[in-house]
CSV table of C-alpha atoms in Angstrom, one decimal:
chain,number,residue,atom,x,y,z
A,30,MET,CA,-38.0,-50.6,-18.3
A,31,ILE,CA,-41.6,-51.3,-19.5
A,32,GLU,CA,-42.1,-52.6,-23.1
A,33,VAL,CA,-45.3,-51.9,-25.0
A,34,VAL,CA,-46.4,-55.3,-26.4
A,35,ASN,CA,-49.9,-54.2,-27.7
A,36,PRO,CA,-50.8,-50.4,-27.6
A,37,ALA,CA,-54.5,-51.1,-28.0
A,38,TRP,CA,-56.6,-48.5,-29.9
A,39,LEU,CA,-55.0,-45.4,-28.4
A,40,SER,CA,-52.5,-45.2,-25.5
A,41,MET,CA,-50.5,-42.1,-24.5
A,42,VAL,CA,-48.9,-40.2,-21.6
A,43,VAL,CA,-51.1,-37.8,-19.7
A,44,ASP,CA,-51.0,-35.8,-16.5
A,45,SER,CA,-53.1,-33.1,-14.8
A,46,GLY,CA,-52.7,-30.8,-17.8
A,47,ARG,CA,-50.8,-27.9,-19.4
A,48,TYR,CA,-52.5,-24.7,-18.2
A,49,GLY,CA,-51.8,-21.1,-18.8
A,50,TYR,CA,-51.2,-21.1,-22.6
A,51,ALA,CA,-54.8,-20.9,-24.0
A,52,ASP,CA,-54.1,-17.3,-25.1
A,53,ILE,CA,-51.7,-18.7,-27.7
A,54,GLY,CA,-53.9,-21.6,-28.7
A,55,VAL,CA,-52.3,-24.4,-26.6
A,56,PRO,CA,-55.0,-26.5,-24.9
A,57,PRO,CA,-54.5,-28.2,-21.6
A,58,SER,CA,-54.8,-31.8,-22.9
A,59,PRO,CA,-55.0,-33.4,-19.5
A,60,ALA,CA,-56.2,-36.9,-18.4
A,61,LEU,CA,-59.9,-36.7,-19.4
A,62,ASP,CA,-61.1,-38.4,-16.2
A,63,ARG,CA,-59.4,-36.3,-13.6
A,64,TYR,CA,-60.9,-38.2,-10.7
A,65,SER,CA,-59.6,-41.6,-11.9
A,66,TYR,CA,-56.2,-40.0,-12.7
A,67,THR,CA,-56.0,-38.5,-9.2
A,68,ALA,CA,-57.0,-41.8,-7.7
A,69,LEU,CA,-54.1,-43.5,-9.5
A,70,CYS,CA,-51.7,-40.9,-8.2
A,71,ARG,CA,-52.9,-41.4,-4.6
A,72,LEU,CA,-52.7,-45.2,-4.9
A,73,LEU,CA,-49.1,-45.0,-6.1
A,74,GLY,CA,-48.1,-42.3,-3.5
A,75,TYR,CA,-47.5,-39.4,-5.9
A,76,ALA,CA,-49.0,-35.9,-6.0
A,77,ALA,CA,-51.1,-35.0,-9.0
A,78,GLY,CA,-48.9,-34.1,-11.9
A,79,MET,CA,-47.3,-37.5,-12.2
A,80,PRO,CA,-47.2,-38.8,-15.8
A,81,ALA,CA,-49.5,-41.8,-16.3
A,82,LEU,CA,-50.9,-43.8,-19.3
A,83,GLU,CA,-54.3,-43.1,-20.6
A,84,VAL,CA,-55.6,-46.1,-22.7
A,85,MET,CA,-58.6,-46.9,-24.9
A,86,GLY,CA,-59.2,-50.4,-26.2
A,87,HIS,CA,-59.0,-54.1,-25.4
A,88,ASP,CA,-55.9,-56.3,-25.2
A,89,PHE,CA,-53.5,-53.6,-24.1
A,90,SER,CA,-50.4,-55.3,-22.8
A,91,LEU,CA,-47.0,-54.4,-21.3
A,92,LYS,CA,-43.9,-56.4,-20.3
A,93,ALA,CA,-41.9,-55.4,-17.3
A,94,SER,CA,-38.1,-56.0,-17.1
A,95,ILE,CA,-38.0,-54.9,-13.5
A,96,ASP,CA,-39.9,-55.5,-10.3
A,97,VAL,CA,-42.5,-52.8,-9.9
A,98,SER,CA,-45.9,-52.0,-8.4
A,99,CYS,CA,-48.8,-51.0,-10.7
A,100,ALA,CA,-52.4,-49.8,-10.5
A,101,ILE,CA,-55.3,-49.4,-13.0
A,102,THR,CA,-58.1,-46.9,-12.5
A,103,GLY,CA,-60.8,-45.4,-14.7
A,104,ALA,CA,-63.0,-47.8,-16.8
A,105,TRP,CA,-63.7,-51.2,-15.3
A,106,VAL,CA,-61.4,-53.8,-16.9
A,107,THR,CA,-60.5,-57.4,-16.7
A,108,ALA,CA,-56.7,-57.5,-16.2
A,109,PHE,CA,-54.1,-60.1,-15.6
A,110,VAL,CA,-50.4,-60.4,-14.7
A,111,GLU,CA,-49.0,-63.6,-16.2
A,112,GLY,CA,-52.6,-65.0,-16.5
A,113,VAL,CA,-53.4,-64.3,-12.8
A,114,PRO,CA,-56.3,-61.8,-12.4
A,115,VAL,CA,-55.6,-58.5,-10.8
A,116,ALA,CA,-58.3,-56.0,-9.6
A,117,PRO,CA,-58.5,-52.4,-10.8
A,118,TRP,CA,-58.5,-49.5,-8.4
A,119,ARG,CA,-55.9,-51.1,-6.2
A,120,VAL,CA,-52.1,-51.6,-6.2
A,121,PHE,CA,-50.7,-54.9,-7.4
A,122,ARG,CA,-47.1,-56.2,-7.8
A,123,VAL,CA,-45.4,-57.1,-11.1
A,124,LYS,CA,-42.2,-59.2,-11.2
A,125,ALA,CA,-39.5,-58.7,-13.7
A,126,GLY,CA,-40.3,-60.6,-16.9
A,127,SER,CA,-44.1,-60.6,-16.3
A,128,THR,CA,-46.7,-59.4,-18.8
A,129,ILE,CA,-49.5,-57.1,-17.7
A,130,ARG,CA,-52.6,-57.5,-20.0
A,131,VAL,CA,-55.9,-55.6,-20.0
A,132,LYS,CA,-58.0,-58.2,-21.8
A,133,GLU,CA,-61.4,-56.3,-21.9
A,134,VAL,CA,-63.1,-53.1,-20.9
A,135,THR,CA,-66.4,-54.0,-19.2
A,136,GLU,CA,-67.7,-50.5,-18.2
A,137,GLY,CA,-66.6,-47.1,-19.3
A,138,LEU,CA,-64.1,-46.2,-22.0
A,139,ARG,CA,-60.7,-44.8,-20.9
A,140,TYR,CA,-58.5,-46.4,-18.2
A,141,TYR,CA,-55.4,-45.2,-16.5
A,142,ILE,CA,-52.2,-47.2,-15.7
A,143,GLY,CA,-49.4,-46.0,-13.5
A,144,PHE,CA,-46.3,-47.5,-11.8
A,145,SER,CA,-44.4,-47.1,-8.5
A,146,GLY,CA,-41.8,-45.2,-10.5
A,147,ILE,CA,-42.0,-42.0,-12.5
A,148,ILE,CA,-42.4,-42.4,-16.2
A,149,ASP,CA,-39.5,-40.8,-18.1
A,150,ALA,CA,-41.5,-38.5,-20.4
A,151,ALA,CA,-40.9,-35.2,-22.1
A,152,LYS,CA,-42.0,-32.2,-20.0
A,153,VAL,CA,-43.1,-29.2,-22.2
A,154,ALA,CA,-44.4,-26.0,-20.8
A,155,GLY,CA,-44.6,-27.4,-17.3
A,156,SER,CA,-46.5,-30.6,-18.2
A,157,TYR,CA,-45.8,-34.2,-19.3
A,158,THR,CA,-49.1,-34.6,-21.1
A,159,THR,CA,-49.2,-35.4,-24.8
A,160,ASN,CA,-50.5,-32.8,-27.3
A,161,LEU,CA,-51.4,-35.1,-30.2
A,162,GLU,CA,-52.0,-32.2,-32.7
A,163,CYS,CA,-48.8,-30.3,-32.0
A,164,ARG,CA,-46.9,-33.5,-31.3
A,165,PHE,CA,-45.1,-32.5,-28.2
A,166,GLY,CA,-44.9,-33.8,-24.6
A,167,GLY,CA,-45.3,-37.3,-23.3
A,168,TYR,CA,-43.6,-40.0,-25.4
A,169,PHE,CA,-42.2,-38.1,-28.4
A,170,GLY,CA,-45.5,-36.3,-28.7
A,171,ARG,CA,-47.3,-39.3,-30.0
A,172,PRO,CA,-49.4,-42.4,-29.0
A,173,PHE,CA,-47.5,-45.6,-28.1
A,174,LEU,CA,-46.6,-48.1,-30.7
A,175,LYS,CA,-45.7,-51.8,-30.4
A,176,GLY,CA,-42.2,-52.2,-29.2
A,177,ASP,CA,-41.9,-48.8,-27.5
A,178,ARG,CA,-39.9,-48.8,-24.2
A,179,ILE,CA,-41.0,-46.8,-21.2
A,180,ALA,CA,-38.2,-46.0,-18.7
A,181,LEU,CA,-39.1,-45.5,-15.0
A,182,LYS,CA,-37.2,-43.4,-12.5
A,183,ASP,CA,-37.2,-43.4,-8.7
A,184,ILE,CA,-38.9,-46.8,-8.3
A,185,ARG,CA,-40.3,-47.2,-4.8
A,186,ASP,CA,-42.5,-49.5,-2.8
A,187,ALA,CA,-46.1,-48.4,-3.2
A,188,GLY,CA,-47.4,-50.8,-0.5
A,189,GLU,CA,-50.9,-52.2,-0.6
A,190,ARG,CA,-53.5,-49.6,-1.2
A,191,ALA,CA,-57.1,-49.7,-2.6
A,192,ILE,CA,-59.9,-47.2,-3.3
A,193,ALA,CA,-63.1,-48.2,-1.5
A,194,GLY,CA,-65.9,-49.4,-3.8
A,195,SER,CA,-68.2,-46.7,-2.5
A,196,LEU,CA,-65.8,-44.1,-4.0
A,197,ILE,CA,-65.6,-45.6,-7.5
A,198,PRO,CA,-68.1,-43.9,-9.8
A,199,SER,CA,-70.4,-45.6,-12.2
A,200,MET,CA,-69.5,-45.3,-15.9
A,201,LYS,CA,-72.4,-47.4,-17.2
A,202,ALA,CA,-74.7,-46.1,-19.9
A,203,PRO,CA,-77.2,-44.6,-20.3
A,204,HIS,CA,-75.7,-41.4,-18.9
A,205,ILE,CA,-77.3,-38.4,-17.3
A,206,LEU,CA,-75.3,-35.2,-17.7
A,207,ARG,CA,-76.3,-32.2,-15.5
A,208,ILE,CA,-75.8,-28.8,-17.2
A,209,ILE,CA,-76.2,-25.1,-16.4
A,210,ASP,CA,-77.5,-22.6,-18.9
A,211,GLY,CA,-75.0,-21.4,-21.6
A,212,GLU,CA,-74.2,-18.0,-22.8
A,213,GLU,CA,-76.5,-18.3,-25.9
A,214,GLU,CA,-79.3,-20.3,-24.3
A,215,ARG,CA,-81.7,-17.5,-25.3
A,216,TYR,CA,-80.9,-18.2,-29.0
A,217,PHE,CA,-82.9,-21.4,-28.9
A,218,SER,CA,-86.7,-21.8,-29.2
A,219,ALA,CA,-88.9,-22.7,-26.2
A,220,GLU,CA,-89.6,-25.9,-28.0
A,221,ALA,CA,-85.9,-26.8,-28.3
A,222,LEU,CA,-85.3,-26.2,-24.6
A,223,LYS,CA,-88.4,-28.1,-23.6
A,224,SER,CA,-87.3,-31.0,-25.8
A,225,LEU,CA,-83.8,-31.0,-24.4
A,226,PHE,CA,-84.9,-31.2,-20.8
A,227,GLU,CA,-88.4,-32.6,-20.5
A,228,LYS,CA,-88.8,-36.0,-18.9
A,229,ASP,CA,-91.9,-37.1,-20.8
A,230,GLY,CA,-90.5,-36.3,-24.3
A,231,ASP,CA,-87.6,-37.9,-26.1
A,232,PRO,CA,-84.6,-36.0,-24.9
A,233,TRP,CA,-82.1,-38.8,-25.4
A,234,TYR,CA,-79.1,-38.4,-27.7
A,235,LYS,CA,-76.8,-41.0,-29.1
A,236,VAL,CA,-73.0,-40.7,-29.0
A,237,THR,CA,-71.7,-40.9,-32.6
A,238,THR,CA,-68.5,-42.3,-33.9
A,239,LYS,CA,-67.2,-38.7,-34.5
A,240,THR,CA,-65.9,-38.6,-30.9
A,241,ASN,CA,-62.4,-38.0,-29.7
A,242,ARG,CA,-60.4,-36.0,-27.2
A,243,THR,CA,-61.5,-32.8,-28.9
A,244,GLY,CA,-65.3,-33.3,-28.5
A,245,ILE,CA,-68.3,-35.6,-28.4
A,246,ARG,CA,-70.8,-35.3,-31.2
A,247,LEU,CA,-74.4,-36.3,-30.3
A,248,GLU,CA,-77.2,-37.4,-32.6
A,249,GLY,CA,-80.9,-36.9,-31.8
A,250,LYS,CA,-83.8,-34.5,-32.2
A,251,PRO,CA,-82.3,-31.3,-33.7
A,252,LEU,CA,-82.3,-28.2,-31.4
A,253,GLU,CA,-84.1,-25.4,-33.3
A,254,PHE,CA,-82.9,-21.8,-33.1
A,255,LYS,CA,-85.4,-18.9,-32.7
A,256,LYS,CA,-86.4,-17.4,-36.0
A,257,GLY,CA,-84.1,-14.6,-37.1
A,258,THR,CA,-81.4,-15.6,-34.6
A,259,GLU,CA,-77.7,-16.0,-35.7
A,260,GLN,CA,-76.7,-19.7,-35.6
A,261,SER,CA,-73.1,-18.9,-34.8
A,262,ILE,CA,-71.1,-16.5,-32.7
A,263,ILE,CA,-67.9,-14.5,-33.0
A,264,SER,CA,-65.2,-17.1,-32.1
A,265,GLU,CA,-64.1,-16.7,-28.5
A,266,GLY,CA,-62.6,-18.7,-25.7
A,267,ILE,CA,-64.4,-21.9,-24.6
A,268,LEU,CA,-64.2,-24.2,-21.6
A,269,PRO,CA,-64.2,-28.0,-21.4
A,270,GLY,CA,-67.8,-29.3,-21.0
A,271,VAL,CA,-69.5,-26.6,-23.0
A,272,VAL,CA,-72.4,-27.9,-25.1
A,273,GLN,CA,-72.2,-26.2,-28.5
A,274,VAL,CA,-74.9,-26.4,-31.2
A,275,PRO,CA,-74.0,-25.9,-34.9
A,276,GLY,CA,-76.6,-24.8,-37.5
A,277,GLY,CA,-77.7,-28.4,-38.0
A,278,GLY,CA,-79.0,-28.6,-34.4
A,279,GLN,CA,-77.0,-31.6,-33.2
A,280,PRO,CA,-75.1,-30.9,-29.9
A,281,ILE,CA,-71.3,-31.2,-29.5
A,282,ILE,CA,-69.8,-31.5,-26.0
A,283,VAL,CA,-66.3,-29.8,-26.1
A,284,LEU,CA,-63.5,-31.6,-24.3
A,285,TYR,CA,-59.9,-30.4,-23.7
A,286,GLU,CA,-58.2,-29.9,-27.1
A,287,ARG,CA,-59.7,-26.6,-28.2
A,288,THR,CA,-59.4,-23.1,-26.7
A,289,ILE,CA,-61.8,-21.2,-29.0
A,290,GLY,CA,-65.1,-21.9,-30.7
A,291,GLY,CA,-67.8,-20.2,-32.8
A,292,TYR,CA,-71.0,-22.2,-32.2
A,293,ALA,CA,-73.8,-21.1,-29.9
A,294,ARG,CA,-73.4,-22.5,-26.4
A,295,ILE,CA,-76.7,-23.9,-25.0
A,296,GLY,CA,-75.2,-25.1,-21.7
A,297,HIS,CA,-72.2,-26.3,-19.8
A,298,VAL,CA,-71.7,-29.8,-18.3
A,299,ILE,CA,-71.2,-29.1,-14.6
A,300,ARG,CA,-67.7,-29.8,-13.1
A,301,ALA,CA,-69.0,-32.7,-11.0
A,302,ASP,CA,-70.0,-34.6,-14.1
A,303,ARG,CA,-67.1,-33.7,-16.4
A,304,ASP,CA,-65.0,-36.8,-15.6
A,305,LEU,CA,-67.9,-38.9,-17.0
A,306,LEU,CA,-67.3,-37.4,-20.4
A,307,ALA,CA,-64.1,-39.6,-20.7
A,308,HIS,CA,-66.3,-42.6,-20.8
A,309,LEU,CA,-69.0,-41.7,-23.4
A,310,LYS,CA,-68.5,-44.1,-26.3
A,311,PRO,CA,-70.2,-44.5,-29.6
A,312,LEU,CA,-73.8,-45.7,-29.4
A,313,ASP,CA,-74.1,-44.7,-25.7
A,314,MET,CA,-77.3,-42.9,-24.9
A,315,VAL,CA,-77.1,-39.5,-23.2
A,316,ARG,CA,-79.6,-37.0,-21.8
A,317,PHE,CA,-79.2,-33.6,-20.1
A,318,GLN,CA,-80.6,-32.5,-16.8
A,319,ARG,CA,-80.8,-28.7,-16.1
A,320,VAL,CA,-79.5,-27.5,-12.7
A,321,THR,CA,-78.9,-24.1,-11.2
A,322,ARG,CA,-75.5,-22.7,-10.6
A,323,GLY,CA,-76.1,-23.1,-6.8
A,324,GLU,CA,-76.9,-26.8,-7.3
A,325,ALA,CA,-73.9,-27.2,-9.5
A,326,GLU,CA,-71.6,-25.8,-6.7
A,327,GLY,CA,-73.2,-28.1,-4.1
A,328,LEU,CA,-72.7,-31.1,-6.4
A,329,TRP,CA,-69.0,-30.1,-6.9
A,330,ASN,CA,-68.5,-29.8,-3.1
A,331,GLU,CA,-69.8,-33.4,-2.7
A,332,LYS,CA,-67.4,-34.6,-5.4
A,333,ALA,CA,-64.5,-32.7,-3.8
A,334,GLU,CA,-65.1,-34.7,-0.6
A,335,GLN,CA,-64.7,-37.9,-2.5
A,336,TYR,CA,-61.2,-36.6,-3.6
A,337,TYR,CA,-60.2,-36.1,0.0
A,338,ASN,CA,-61.7,-39.5,1.1
A,339,MET,CA,-60.0,-41.7,-1.5
A,340,LEU,CA,-57.5,-43.2,0.9
A,341,PRO,CA,-57.5,-43.3,4.7
């Protein structure tokens, strides 16, 4: 049994996602940083799909009543077990009665914690992940609260494993996000497109406080529509990473809690960069870099190699 001593800002159960139900409005709600989540599964000897904890905030702490192995991936953190430092992105052991504390996040935003036992969570529509709006899956469909108890099943020895430093991505701001053209890219003026991508201008945007698992609102130079162009579209299915632009001209990057949208789509963050979206936090600076679809495919192939090379 694992007891939640301090749930930090937001902590919840996630997995690789709940897919196949977008037609009835149910979003996938997966771990936002799939690479870090996959690394956690590999470290602990599980296939992707294992329930894990996704956490935001300092001073997250747990108390174990059993001997268990643990790992932390995602954002770089300073963490301790009974006051003794432990390194992220590697397996460490926790003895019964010990407290695990993540004191501080030093780079990035969200981090992932897993154990050498399967978290006993509610599985709904084939997934353990938490849908916060609908309040199902995970731990009673909600974030963790102080005093919650997490049961573990099938506890095993995870051995001593670590992800090589060369395979751990940077999450440090400012961020460069590569995008391909969106379906309504032609709705925007030449000036707006030039402003968004030019290196000699001021294409930087700031992440606002209106940011959550649904999307990331940015603030900067408004993107102007062509004269006479509709500033919205008939609502239709949207994918994670799409960059939508409402009438006010400030971009919104869509994440994983919506299945339809009605704003013009100026671009899509490429799949290779989508994990980074989990780590954009308020006041971080962001800019976009336009790439072709062929370049995007090549960049994803490079990222996929990292998945295969996580562990020997």
